[in-house]
mmCIF file of C-alpha atoms in Angstrom:
data_model
loop_
_atom_site.group_PDB
_atom_site.id
_atom_site.type_symbol
_atom_site.label_atom_id
_atom_site.label_comp_id
_atom_site.label_asym_id
_atom_site.label_seq_id
_atom_site.Cartn_x
_atom_site.Cartn_y
_atom_site.Cartn_z
ATOM 1 C CA MET A 1 77.369 -120.961 -15.288
ATOM 2 C CA ILE A 2 75.349 -121.786 -17.731
ATOM 3 C CA ILE A 3 72.424 -124.187 -18.801
ATOM 4 C CA HIS A 4 71.385 -123.385 -22.181
ATOM 5 C CA SER A 5 69.975 -125.272 -24.672
ATOM 6 C CA ALA A 6 66.732 -126.685 -23.570
ATOM 7 C CA SER A 7 64.381 -127.896 -25.199
ATOM 8 C CA GLN A 8 61.945 -125.378 -23.236
ATOM 9 C CA LEU A 9 62.467 -123.101 -20.354
ATOM 10 C CA LEU A 10 59.920 -122.773 -17.665
ATOM 11 C CA THR A 11 60.252 -119.054 -16.466
ATOM 12 C CA LEU A 12 56.560 -119.282 -14.362
ATOM 13 C CA ALA A 13 57.559 -115.595 -14.421
ATOM 14 C CA GLY A 14 54.654 -113.141 -12.787
ATOM 15 C CA GLY A 15 53.360 -114.357 -9.330
ATOM 16 C CA PRO A 16 50.435 -116.238 -8.267
ATOM 17 C CA GLN A 17 47.851 -117.615 -10.446
ATOM 18 C CA ARG A 18 44.495 -117.653 -10.392
ATOM 19 C CA GLY A 19 41.534 -118.811 -12.548
ATOM 20 C CA THR A 20 41.623 -119.382 -16.002
ATOM 21 C CA ALA A 21 45.882 -118.028 -16.509
ATOM 22 C CA LEU A 22 46.553 -120.666 -14.056
ATOM 23 C CA GLY A 23 48.812 -122.493 -16.107
ATOM 24 C CA ASP A 24 50.680 -119.618 -18.134
ATOM 25 C CA LEU A 25 54.238 -121.995 -17.174
ATOM 26 C CA GLY A 26 56.166 -118.880 -19.638
ATOM 27 C CA ILE A 27 57.855 -120.833 -21.680
ATOM 28 C CA ILE A 28 60.693 -120.387 -22.998
ATOM 29 C CA GLU A 29 62.126 -122.250 -26.430
ATOM 30 C CA ASP A 30 65.090 -123.109 -26.521
ATOM 31 C CA GLY A 31 65.962 -121.318 -23.354
ATOM 32 C CA SER A 32 69.217 -120.864 -21.085
ATOM 33 C CA ILE A 33 69.969 -119.239 -17.573
ATOM 34 C CA ALA A 34 72.506 -117.871 -16.360
ATOM 35 C CA VAL A 35 73.626 -118.250 -12.916
ATOM 36 C CA ALA A 36 76.443 -117.041 -10.196
ATOM 37 C CA ASP A 37 76.656 -117.708 -6.952
ATOM 38 C CA GLY A 38 73.955 -119.663 -6.710
ATOM 39 C CA ASN A 39 71.679 -116.584 -8.172
ATOM 40 C CA ILE A 40 69.895 -116.687 -11.291
ATOM 41 C CA LEU A 41 71.563 -113.681 -13.722
ATOM 42 C CA ALA A 42 69.432 -114.320 -16.557
ATOM 43 C CA VAL A 43 67.320 -116.322 -18.615
ATOM 44 C CA GLY A 44 66.309 -116.131 -21.895
ATOM 45 C CA SER A 45 67.114 -117.747 -25.831
ATOM 46 C CA THR A 46 70.265 -119.472 -25.594
ATOM 47 C CA ASP A 47 71.252 -116.755 -28.528
ATOM 48 C CA GLU A 48 70.818 -114.213 -26.359
ATOM 49 C CA ILE A 49 72.221 -116.253 -22.975
ATOM 50 C CA GLN A 50 75.901 -116.950 -24.696
ATOM 51 C CA ARG A 51 75.938 -113.228 -26.177
ATOM 52 C CA ARG A 52 75.544 -111.681 -22.589
ATOM 53 C CA TYR A 53 77.077 -113.826 -20.713
ATOM 54 C CA GLN A 54 80.667 -115.810 -20.472
ATOM 55 C CA ALA A 55 80.682 -119.170 -18.681
ATOM 56 C CA ASN A 56 83.650 -121.083 -16.911
ATOM 57 C CA GLN A 57 81.166 -123.904 -16.606
ATOM 58 C CA ALA A 58 78.202 -124.935 -19.355
ATOM 59 C CA ILE A 59 75.430 -127.536 -19.384
ATOM 60 C CA ASP A 60 73.479 -128.588 -22.135
ATOM 61 C CA ALA A 61 70.113 -129.082 -21.635
ATOM 62 C CA SER A 62 69.170 -130.427 -25.032
ATOM 63 C CA GLY A 63 65.849 -132.387 -25.086
ATOM 64 C CA SER A 64 65.349 -131.147 -21.232
ATOM 65 C CA VAL A 65 62.612 -129.062 -20.020
ATOM 66 C CA VAL A 66 64.284 -126.849 -17.188
ATOM 67 C CA LEU A 67 62.076 -125.388 -14.699
ATOM 68 C CA PRO A 68 61.893 -123.882 -10.954
ATOM 69 C CA GLY A 69 62.341 -126.640 -8.371
ATOM 70 C CA PHE A 70 58.769 -127.752 -6.526
ATOM 71 C CA VAL A 71 57.767 -126.018 -3.275
ATOM 72 C CA ASP A 72 55.659 -128.589 -1.259
ATOM 73 C CA PRO A 73 53.640 -126.362 0.930
ATOM 74 C CA HIS A 74 52.479 -129.017 3.369
ATOM 75 C CA THR A 75 54.272 -132.109 4.810
ATOM 76 C CA HIS A 76 54.172 -133.889 8.419
ATOM 77 C CA LEU A 77 58.220 -133.969 7.600
ATOM 78 C CA ILE A 78 59.663 -134.690 11.189
ATOM 79 C CA PHE A 79 58.534 -138.339 13.391
ATOM 80 C CA ALA A 80 59.986 -140.769 13.843
ATOM 81 C CA GLY A 81 59.340 -144.575 13.724
ATOM 82 C CA ASP A 82 56.279 -145.958 11.783
ATOM 83 C CA ARG A 83 53.150 -146.793 11.031
ATOM 84 C CA ALA A 84 53.763 -149.789 8.108
ATOM 85 C CA ALA A 85 52.115 -152.121 9.770
ATOM 86 C CA GLU A 86 48.467 -149.756 9.522
ATOM 87 C CA PHE A 87 48.414 -150.552 5.656
ATOM 88 C CA GLU A 88 48.028 -154.390 5.470
ATOM 89 C CA MET A 89 45.422 -153.385 8.240
ATOM 90 C CA ARG A 90 43.817 -150.682 5.996
ATOM 91 C CA ILE A 91 43.097 -153.230 2.320
ATOM 92 C CA ALA A 92 41.427 -155.714 5.371
ATOM 93 C CA GLY A 93 39.082 -153.119 6.308
ATOM 94 C CA ALA A 94 40.056 -151.539 9.279
ATOM 95 C CA SER A 95 39.147 -148.980 10.507
ATOM 96 C CA TYR A 96 40.772 -145.794 11.432
ATOM 97 C CA MET A 97 39.309 -146.221 15.931
ATOM 98 C CA GLU A 98 40.111 -150.256 15.318
ATOM 99 C CA ILE A 99 43.772 -149.608 14.050
ATOM 100 C CA MET A 100 43.975 -146.949 16.717
ATOM 101 C CA ASP A 101 42.683 -149.110 19.205
ATOM 102 C CA ALA A 102 44.710 -152.444 17.953
ATOM 103 C CA GLY A 103 48.060 -149.323 18.929
ATOM 104 C CA GLY A 104 48.279 -147.784 15.438
ATOM 105 C CA GLY A 105 47.490 -144.149 14.592
ATOM 106 C CA ILE A 106 48.647 -140.899 15.452
ATOM 107 C CA ILE A 107 49.471 -141.640 19.412
ATOM 108 C CA SER A 108 51.248 -144.827 18.129
ATOM 109 C CA THR A 109 53.827 -141.758 16.294
ATOM 110 C CA VAL A 110 53.941 -139.841 19.013
ATOM 111 C CA GLU A 111 54.697 -141.700 21.436
ATOM 112 C CA GLN A 112 58.066 -142.909 18.896
ATOM 113 C CA THR A 113 58.604 -139.050 18.869
ATOM 114 C CA ARG A 114 58.605 -137.782 22.037
ATOM 115 C CA ALA A 115 60.693 -140.834 22.712
ATOM 116 C CA ALA A 116 62.909 -140.346 20.282
ATOM 117 C CA SER A 117 65.926 -137.693 20.524
ATOM 118 C CA ILE A 118 66.498 -134.969 18.200
ATOM 119 C CA GLU A 119 69.431 -136.204 16.667
ATOM 120 C CA SER A 120 67.195 -139.299 15.586
ATOM 121 C CA LEU A 121 64.405 -136.611 14.497
ATOM 122 C CA VAL A 122 66.955 -135.076 12.337
ATOM 123 C CA THR A 123 68.583 -138.022 11.031
ATOM 124 C CA GLN A 124 65.044 -139.887 9.959
ATOM 125 C CA ALA A 125 63.955 -136.387 8.951
ATOM 126 C CA ARG A 126 67.417 -136.091 6.356
ATOM 127 C CA LEU A 127 66.415 -139.261 4.695
ATOM 128 C CA ARG A 128 63.251 -138.191 3.478
ATOM 129 C CA ILE A 129 64.383 -135.072 2.295
ATOM 130 C CA ASN A 130 67.334 -137.401 0.203
ATOM 131 C CA ARG A 131 63.849 -138.582 -1.267
ATOM 132 C CA MET A 132 62.381 -135.015 -1.669
ATOM 133 C CA ILE A 133 65.176 -133.611 -3.452
ATOM 134 C CA ALA A 134 65.763 -136.471 -5.310
ATOM 135 C CA HIS A 135 62.294 -136.205 -7.173
ATOM 136 C CA GLY A 136 62.599 -132.437 -7.365
ATOM 137 C CA THR A 137 61.475 -130.483 -4.115
ATOM 138 C CA THR A 138 63.892 -127.619 -3.213
ATOM 139 C CA THR A 139 61.210 -125.965 -0.604
ATOM 140 C CA ALA A 140 58.823 -127.760 2.130
ATOM 141 C CA GLU A 141 56.590 -126.556 4.811
ATOM 142 C CA ALA A 142 57.582 -128.720 7.718
ATOM 143 C CA LYS A 143 54.869 -129.161 10.869
ATOM 144 C CA THR A 144 55.397 -130.374 14.228
ATOM 145 C CA GLY A 145 52.690 -132.206 15.319
ATOM 146 C CA TYR A 146 53.153 -135.810 16.433
ATOM 147 C CA GLY A 147 54.515 -133.752 20.800
ATOM 148 C CA LEU A 148 51.024 -132.678 21.458
ATOM 149 C CA GLU A 149 52.873 -131.264 24.623
ATOM 150 C CA LEU A 150 55.797 -128.274 24.797
ATOM 151 C CA GLU A 151 58.925 -130.356 25.519
ATOM 152 C CA ALA A 152 58.490 -132.150 22.514
ATOM 153 C CA GLU A 153 56.996 -129.919 20.241
ATOM 154 C CA LEU A 154 59.473 -127.869 20.770
ATOM 155 C CA LYS A 155 62.104 -130.677 19.901
ATOM 156 C CA MET A 156 60.638 -130.918 16.772
ATOM 157 C CA LEU A 157 60.721 -127.395 15.776
ATOM 158 C CA GLN A 158 64.599 -127.185 16.802
ATOM 159 C CA ALA A 159 64.533 -130.478 14.726
ATOM 160 C CA ILE A 160 63.283 -128.479 11.430
ATOM 161 C CA LEU A 161 65.785 -125.276 12.234
ATOM 162 C CA LEU A 162 68.762 -128.076 12.263
ATOM 163 C CA LEU A 163 67.624 -129.215 8.596
ATOM 164 C CA ASN A 164 67.137 -125.373 7.033
ATOM 165 C CA GLU A 165 71.047 -125.179 8.827
ATOM 166 C CA GLU A 166 72.249 -127.917 6.458
ATOM 167 C CA GLY A 167 70.759 -126.882 3.512
ATOM 168 C CA PRO A 168 70.223 -128.219 1.140
ATOM 169 C CA ILE A 169 66.757 -128.204 1.205
ATOM 170 C CA GLU A 170 64.697 -124.649 2.450
ATOM 171 C CA LEU A 171 62.355 -125.165 4.829
ATOM 172 C CA THR A 172 59.484 -123.741 6.592
ATOM 173 C CA PRO A 173 58.293 -124.594 9.672
ATOM 174 C CA THR A 174 54.563 -124.380 11.249
ATOM 175 C CA PHE A 175 53.578 -124.885 15.054
ATOM 176 C CA LEU A 176 51.236 -127.829 14.676
ATOM 177 C CA GLY A 177 50.327 -128.197 18.617
ATOM 178 C CA ALA A 178 46.566 -128.201 17.694
ATOM 179 C CA HIS A 179 46.967 -131.932 15.483
ATOM 180 C CA ALA A 180 45.579 -134.083 17.813
ATOM 181 C CA LEU A 181 44.653 -135.400 21.516
ATOM 182 C CA PRO A 182 47.301 -135.082 23.641
ATOM 183 C CA PRO A 183 47.188 -139.725 25.151
ATOM 184 C CA GLU A 184 47.103 -138.138 28.172
ATOM 185 C CA HIS A 185 43.272 -136.281 27.214
ATOM 186 C CA ALA A 186 42.683 -139.563 25.099
ATOM 187 C CA ASP A 187 40.180 -140.796 26.997
ATOM 188 C CA ALA A 188 38.445 -137.331 27.871
ATOM 189 C CA GLY A 189 36.557 -136.952 24.318
ATOM 190 C CA GLN A 190 35.125 -133.351 23.298
ATOM 191 C CA GLU A 191 36.044 -131.764 27.720
ATOM 192 C CA GLY A 192 39.920 -132.693 26.216
ATOM 193 C CA TYR A 193 39.761 -131.318 23.130
ATOM 194 C CA GLU A 194 38.356 -128.050 25.125
ATOM 195 C CA ALA A 195 40.871 -128.771 27.907
ATOM 196 C CA TYR A 196 44.133 -129.052 25.717
ATOM 197 C CA THR A 197 42.513 -125.790 23.298
ATOM 198 C CA VAL A 198 42.636 -123.913 26.253
ATOM 199 C CA GLU A 199 46.315 -124.967 27.517
ATOM 200 C CA ILE A 200 47.681 -124.002 23.757
ATOM 201 C CA VAL A 201 46.043 -121.088 23.814
ATOM 202 C CA GLU A 202 47.225 -119.460 26.696
ATOM 203 C CA GLN A 203 50.840 -122.005 27.899
ATOM 204 C CA MET A 204 51.632 -123.233 24.357
ATOM 205 C CA LEU A 205 51.723 -120.535 21.958
ATOM 206 C CA PRO A 206 53.410 -118.124 24.000
ATOM 207 C CA ALA A 207 56.222 -120.341 25.580
ATOM 208 C CA VAL A 208 56.913 -120.821 21.663
ATOM 209 C CA LYS A 209 57.188 -117.414 19.925
ATOM 210 C CA ARG A 210 58.761 -116.549 23.258
ATOM 211 C CA TRP A 211 61.442 -120.294 22.378
ATOM 212 C CA TRP A 212 61.493 -119.077 19.263
ATOM 213 C CA GLU A 213 62.768 -115.239 19.672
ATOM 214 C CA ASN A 214 64.779 -116.988 22.622
ATOM 215 C CA GLU A 215 66.588 -119.477 20.451
ATOM 216 C CA THR A 216 66.831 -119.075 17.336
ATOM 217 C CA SER A 217 67.922 -116.359 14.758
ATOM 218 C CA GLU A 218 65.217 -116.009 12.448
ATOM 219 C CA LYS A 219 62.902 -112.772 11.832
ATOM 220 C CA ASN A 220 59.946 -114.376 11.055
ATOM 221 C CA LEU A 221 57.655 -116.828 13.433
ATOM 222 C CA PRO A 222 56.866 -120.477 12.705
ATOM 223 C CA PHE A 223 52.970 -120.629 10.955
ATOM 224 C CA VAL A 224 51.297 -122.189 13.102
ATOM 225 C CA ASP A 225 48.085 -124.482 12.062
ATOM 226 C CA VAL A 226 44.794 -126.231 13.424
ATOM 227 C CA PHE A 227 43.024 -129.819 12.719
ATOM 228 C CA CYS A 228 40.010 -128.319 12.392
ATOM 229 C CA GLU A 229 37.534 -131.763 11.495
ATOM 230 C CA THR A 230 35.096 -133.344 12.868
ATOM 231 C CA GLY A 231 36.451 -135.669 15.732
ATOM 232 C CA ALA A 232 38.768 -133.256 16.372
ATOM 233 C CA PHE A 233 39.559 -129.767 16.853
ATOM 234 C CA ASN A 234 35.743 -127.977 16.686
ATOM 235 C CA LEU A 235 35.739 -124.229 14.994
ATOM 236 C CA ASP A 236 35.127 -122.788 18.102
ATOM 237 C CA GLN A 237 38.166 -124.196 19.503
ATOM 238 C CA SER A 238 40.351 -123.674 16.178
ATOM 239 C CA ARG A 239 38.863 -120.111 15.594
ATOM 240 C CA ARG A 240 40.468 -119.632 19.710
ATOM 241 C CA ILE A 241 43.911 -120.988 18.587
ATOM 242 C CA LEU A 242 44.306 -119.020 15.312
ATOM 243 C CA SER A 243 42.563 -115.737 16.688
ATOM 244 C CA CYS A 244 45.409 -116.862 19.636
ATOM 245 C CA ALA A 245 48.551 -117.222 16.950
ATOM 246 C CA LYS A 246 47.420 -114.382 15.082
ATOM 247 C CA LYS A 247 47.115 -111.476 18.261
ATOM 248 C CA ILE A 248 50.364 -112.229 19.066
ATOM 249 C CA GLY A 249 51.801 -112.263 15.529
ATOM 250 C CA PHE A 250 52.021 -115.057 14.330
ATOM 251 C CA PRO A 251 50.802 -115.910 10.371
ATOM 252 C CA LEU A 252 47.761 -118.405 9.997
ATOM 253 C CA LYS A 253 47.062 -122.377 8.171
ATOM 254 C CA ILE A 254 44.507 -124.840 9.119
ATOM 255 C CA HIS A 255 43.693 -128.217 7.474
ATOM 256 C CA ALA A 256 39.572 -127.718 6.909
ATOM 257 C CA ASP A 257 37.452 -129.499 5.344
ATOM 258 C CA GLU A 258 38.334 -132.982 4.925
ATOM 259 C CA PHE A 259 36.053 -134.784 6.325
ATOM 260 C CA ASP A 260 33.320 -132.891 6.474
ATOM 261 C CA GLY A 261 32.519 -129.403 5.691
ATOM 262 C CA LEU A 262 32.462 -127.252 8.677
ATOM 263 C CA GLY A 263 34.004 -123.550 7.475
ATOM 264 C CA GLY A 264 37.461 -123.675 8.357
ATOM 265 C CA THR A 265 37.850 -122.747 4.947
ATOM 266 C CA GLY A 266 35.690 -119.216 5.371
ATOM 267 C CA MET A 267 37.347 -118.928 8.686
ATOM 268 C CA ALA A 268 41.320 -119.196 7.171
ATOM 269 C CA VAL A 269 39.447 -116.864 5.010
ATOM 270 C CA GLU A 270 37.990 -114.238 7.638
ATOM 271 C CA LEU A 271 41.177 -114.731 9.518
ATOM 272 C CA GLY A 272 43.671 -114.436 6.701
ATOM 273 C CA ALA A 273 45.117 -117.216 7.136
ATOM 274 C CA ALA A 274 48.627 -118.172 4.567
ATOM 275 C CA SER A 275 46.481 -121.337 2.996
ATOM 276 C CA ALA A 276 43.475 -124.055 3.702
ATOM 277 C CA ASP A 277 45.031 -127.644 3.127
ATOM 278 C CA HIS A 278 42.712 -130.634 2.110
ATOM 279 C CA LEU A 279 39.756 -129.536 0.787
ATOM 280 C CA VAL A 280 37.943 -132.491 -0.178
ATOM 281 C CA GLN A 281 34.063 -131.477 1.750
ATOM 282 C CA THR A 282 34.964 -126.884 1.674
ATOM 283 C CA PRO A 283 31.394 -126.002 0.383
ATOM 284 C CA PRO A 284 30.084 -123.917 -2.299
ATOM 285 C CA GLU A 285 29.602 -120.521 -0.762
ATOM 286 C CA ASP A 286 33.842 -121.255 1.235
ATOM 287 C CA ILE A 287 35.079 -121.470 -2.439
ATOM 288 C CA ALA A 288 33.592 -118.134 -3.273
ATOM 289 C CA ALA A 289 34.921 -116.498 -0.563
ATOM 290 C CA LEU A 290 38.377 -118.378 -1.791
ATOM 291 C CA GLY A 291 38.123 -116.817 -4.552
ATOM 292 C CA GLN A 292 38.235 -113.709 -3.403
ATOM 293 C CA SER A 293 41.067 -113.768 -1.484
ATOM 294 C CA ASP A 294 44.661 -114.488 -1.300
ATOM 295 C CA THR A 295 44.753 -117.383 1.511
ATOM 296 C CA VAL A 296 45.870 -120.778 -0.549
ATOM 297 C CA ALA A 297 43.779 -123.608 -1.012
ATOM 298 C CA VAL A 298 46.408 -126.023 -1.103
ATOM 299 C CA ALA A 299 45.166 -130.045 -1.773
ATOM 300 C CA LEU A 300 46.948 -132.767 -1.052
ATOM 301 C CA PRO A 301 45.735 -135.541 -3.489
ATOM 302 C CA CYS A 302 47.889 -137.696 -1.790
ATOM 303 C CA THR A 303 46.002 -138.365 1.069
ATOM 304 C CA PRO A 304 43.143 -139.479 -0.536
ATOM 305 C CA PHE A 305 44.318 -141.932 -2.994
ATOM 306 C CA GLY A 306 46.338 -143.288 1.063
ATOM 307 C CA LEU A 307 42.750 -143.329 2.256
ATOM 308 C CA ALA A 308 41.163 -145.295 -0.409
ATOM 309 C CA GLU A 309 38.489 -142.582 -0.662
ATOM 310 C CA ARG A 310 36.495 -141.569 -3.604
ATOM 311 C CA GLU A 311 36.653 -138.314 -2.884
ATOM 312 C CA TYR A 312 39.363 -135.200 -4.176
ATOM 313 C CA THR A 313 39.042 -131.651 -3.978
ATOM 314 C CA PRO A 314 37.666 -129.756 -6.065
ATOM 315 C CA ALA A 315 40.586 -128.122 -7.688
ATOM 316 C CA LYS A 316 38.410 -127.057 -11.339
ATOM 317 C CA SER A 317 35.457 -125.541 -8.507
ATOM 318 C CA ILE A 318 38.228 -122.985 -7.204
ATOM 319 C CA ILE A 319 39.511 -122.483 -10.390
ATOM 320 C CA GLU A 320 36.352 -121.605 -10.909
ATOM 321 C CA ALA A 321 35.970 -118.840 -8.720
ATOM 322 C CA GLY A 322 38.997 -117.240 -9.310
ATOM 323 C CA GLY A 323 41.091 -119.272 -6.478
ATOM 324 C CA LEU A 324 44.489 -119.586 -5.858
ATOM 325 C CA LEU A 325 45.543 -123.122 -6.253
ATOM 326 C CA ALA A 326 48.447 -125.408 -5.016
ATOM 327 C CA LEU A 327 49.203 -128.697 -4.370
ATOM 328 C CA ALA A 328 51.691 -130.760 -1.883
ATOM 329 C CA THR A 329 52.343 -134.138 -0.735
ATOM 330 C CA ASP A 330 51.045 -133.904 3.032
ATOM 331 C CA LEU A 331 54.231 -136.591 4.172
ATOM 332 C CA ASN A 332 53.189 -138.410 6.851
ATOM 333 C CA PRO A 333 53.301 -141.797 8.764
ATOM 334 C CA GLY A 334 49.287 -142.817 8.940
ATOM 335 C CA THR A 335 47.749 -141.288 5.709
ATOM 336 C CA ALA A 336 49.980 -140.229 3.213
ATOM 337 C CA TRP A 337 54.174 -141.513 3.007
ATOM 338 C CA CYS A 338 55.171 -139.623 -0.148
ATOM 339 C CA GLU A 339 57.966 -137.735 -0.655
ATOM 340 C CA SER A 340 57.424 -137.294 -4.307
ATOM 341 C CA MET A 341 56.253 -133.838 -5.249
ATOM 342 C CA GLN A 342 56.024 -135.731 -9.072
ATOM 343 C CA MET A 343 53.391 -138.425 -7.566
ATOM 344 C CA ALA A 344 51.247 -135.314 -6.474
ATOM 345 C CA ILE A 345 51.396 -133.721 -9.207
ATOM 346 C CA ALA A 346 49.987 -137.327 -11.463
ATOM 347 C CA LEU A 347 47.748 -137.174 -9.073
ATOM 348 C CA ALA A 348 46.220 -134.524 -9.360
ATOM 349 C CA CYS A 349 46.131 -135.075 -13.368
ATOM 350 C CA ARG A 350 44.467 -138.098 -13.392
ATOM 351 C CA TYR A 351 41.895 -137.243 -10.435
ATOM 352 C CA MET A 352 41.498 -133.952 -10.115
ATOM 353 C CA GLU A 353 41.378 -133.161 -13.784
ATOM 354 C CA LEU A 354 43.894 -130.309 -13.875
ATOM 355 C CA THR A 355 45.785 -130.082 -16.715
ATOM 356 C CA PRO A 356 49.912 -130.857 -16.560
ATOM 357 C CA ALA A 357 50.587 -127.007 -17.202
ATOM 358 C CA GLN A 358 48.000 -126.315 -14.295
ATOM 359 C CA ALA A 359 49.108 -129.537 -11.894
ATOM 360 C CA ILE A 360 53.457 -127.619 -12.364
ATOM 361 C CA ALA A 361 51.664 -124.544 -12.037
ATOM 362 C CA ALA A 362 50.189 -125.243 -8.823
ATOM 363 C CA SER A 363 53.342 -126.971 -7.504
ATOM 364 C CA THR A 364 55.941 -123.683 -7.915
ATOM 365 C CA ILE A 365 54.675 -120.447 -7.873
ATOM 366 C CA ASN A 366 52.004 -121.537 -6.320
ATOM 367 C CA ALA A 367 52.854 -123.973 -3.876
ATOM 368 C CA ALA A 368 55.267 -120.711 -2.995
ATOM 369 C CA ALA A 369 53.080 -118.200 -2.284
ATOM 370 C CA ALA A 370 51.087 -120.846 0.843
ATOM 371 C CA ILE A 371 54.219 -120.758 2.292
#
């Protein structure tokens, strides 16, 4: 098959892009792609490709831009139910804790997800995936984190694997057992977080590794992620979880500096994490460290937009420091129910002052580097 006569073909050749190189789209005017058995054989000008290849099928892309599929490197794809009622509560001025007290918040999703069967989780996630594909996403990361107990977390991992087998989207799994405090510990405050940290380190991480190796044919272990934030896992607890995960072979990610700059980004760089995500309040010294590392800074503009916040990830500072910047949706039922990377791109251009070319690179080649 040949896709030919594209007004612009964006190749984004050459690997992840740093600093002033971000936004080099590798544009071929009047471009064409030769494809066989689902693999790209060659890209080039229409004259060149039509001269080199005979096509049994041709798609005329005249007047169109052809580019790689979007990669969404941060989603909470697997969950049951919804929290639509919280939107009006938030508009009316309800705080996060007031929403929690009214029976909403993350624990509401945890309860619904624990009660759901694997079949139900797959069915609900499939609808979200269809919308992701419609908006141009072909690869995505998918987290657990709405189980907060071993059995429910493994159920979520199983749902991700089943969806991956179905295709056509390719999913990269992440174990986010350290997402929040389970309802069983809800009244224990930091003592509860400490007890749950010990449980994750001593029981859950080894069990997830055993299950993965025994139950799947996947060679690579899933990522391990932690929500490091004031009111969640503190820096010490996050370090213990991630250090244990790294020691037994898991690759790492982290939710860091969304509301407070606790040092999670610097720790991610130190531990060699694949990505540090959110980074709204990351201090300058940690932004500088990103510029000297291969840890990808993943900005999630749909989240501050959904929360009506005025601060976004300091994308320009990350770029100026030479960091690797990526974009993601943060698809989740509470703060950013958005399956569209195009929406994330639009918000990044409007509120983070990225150029369209920079946002496209951050949503494709750099986003791929984050997973």
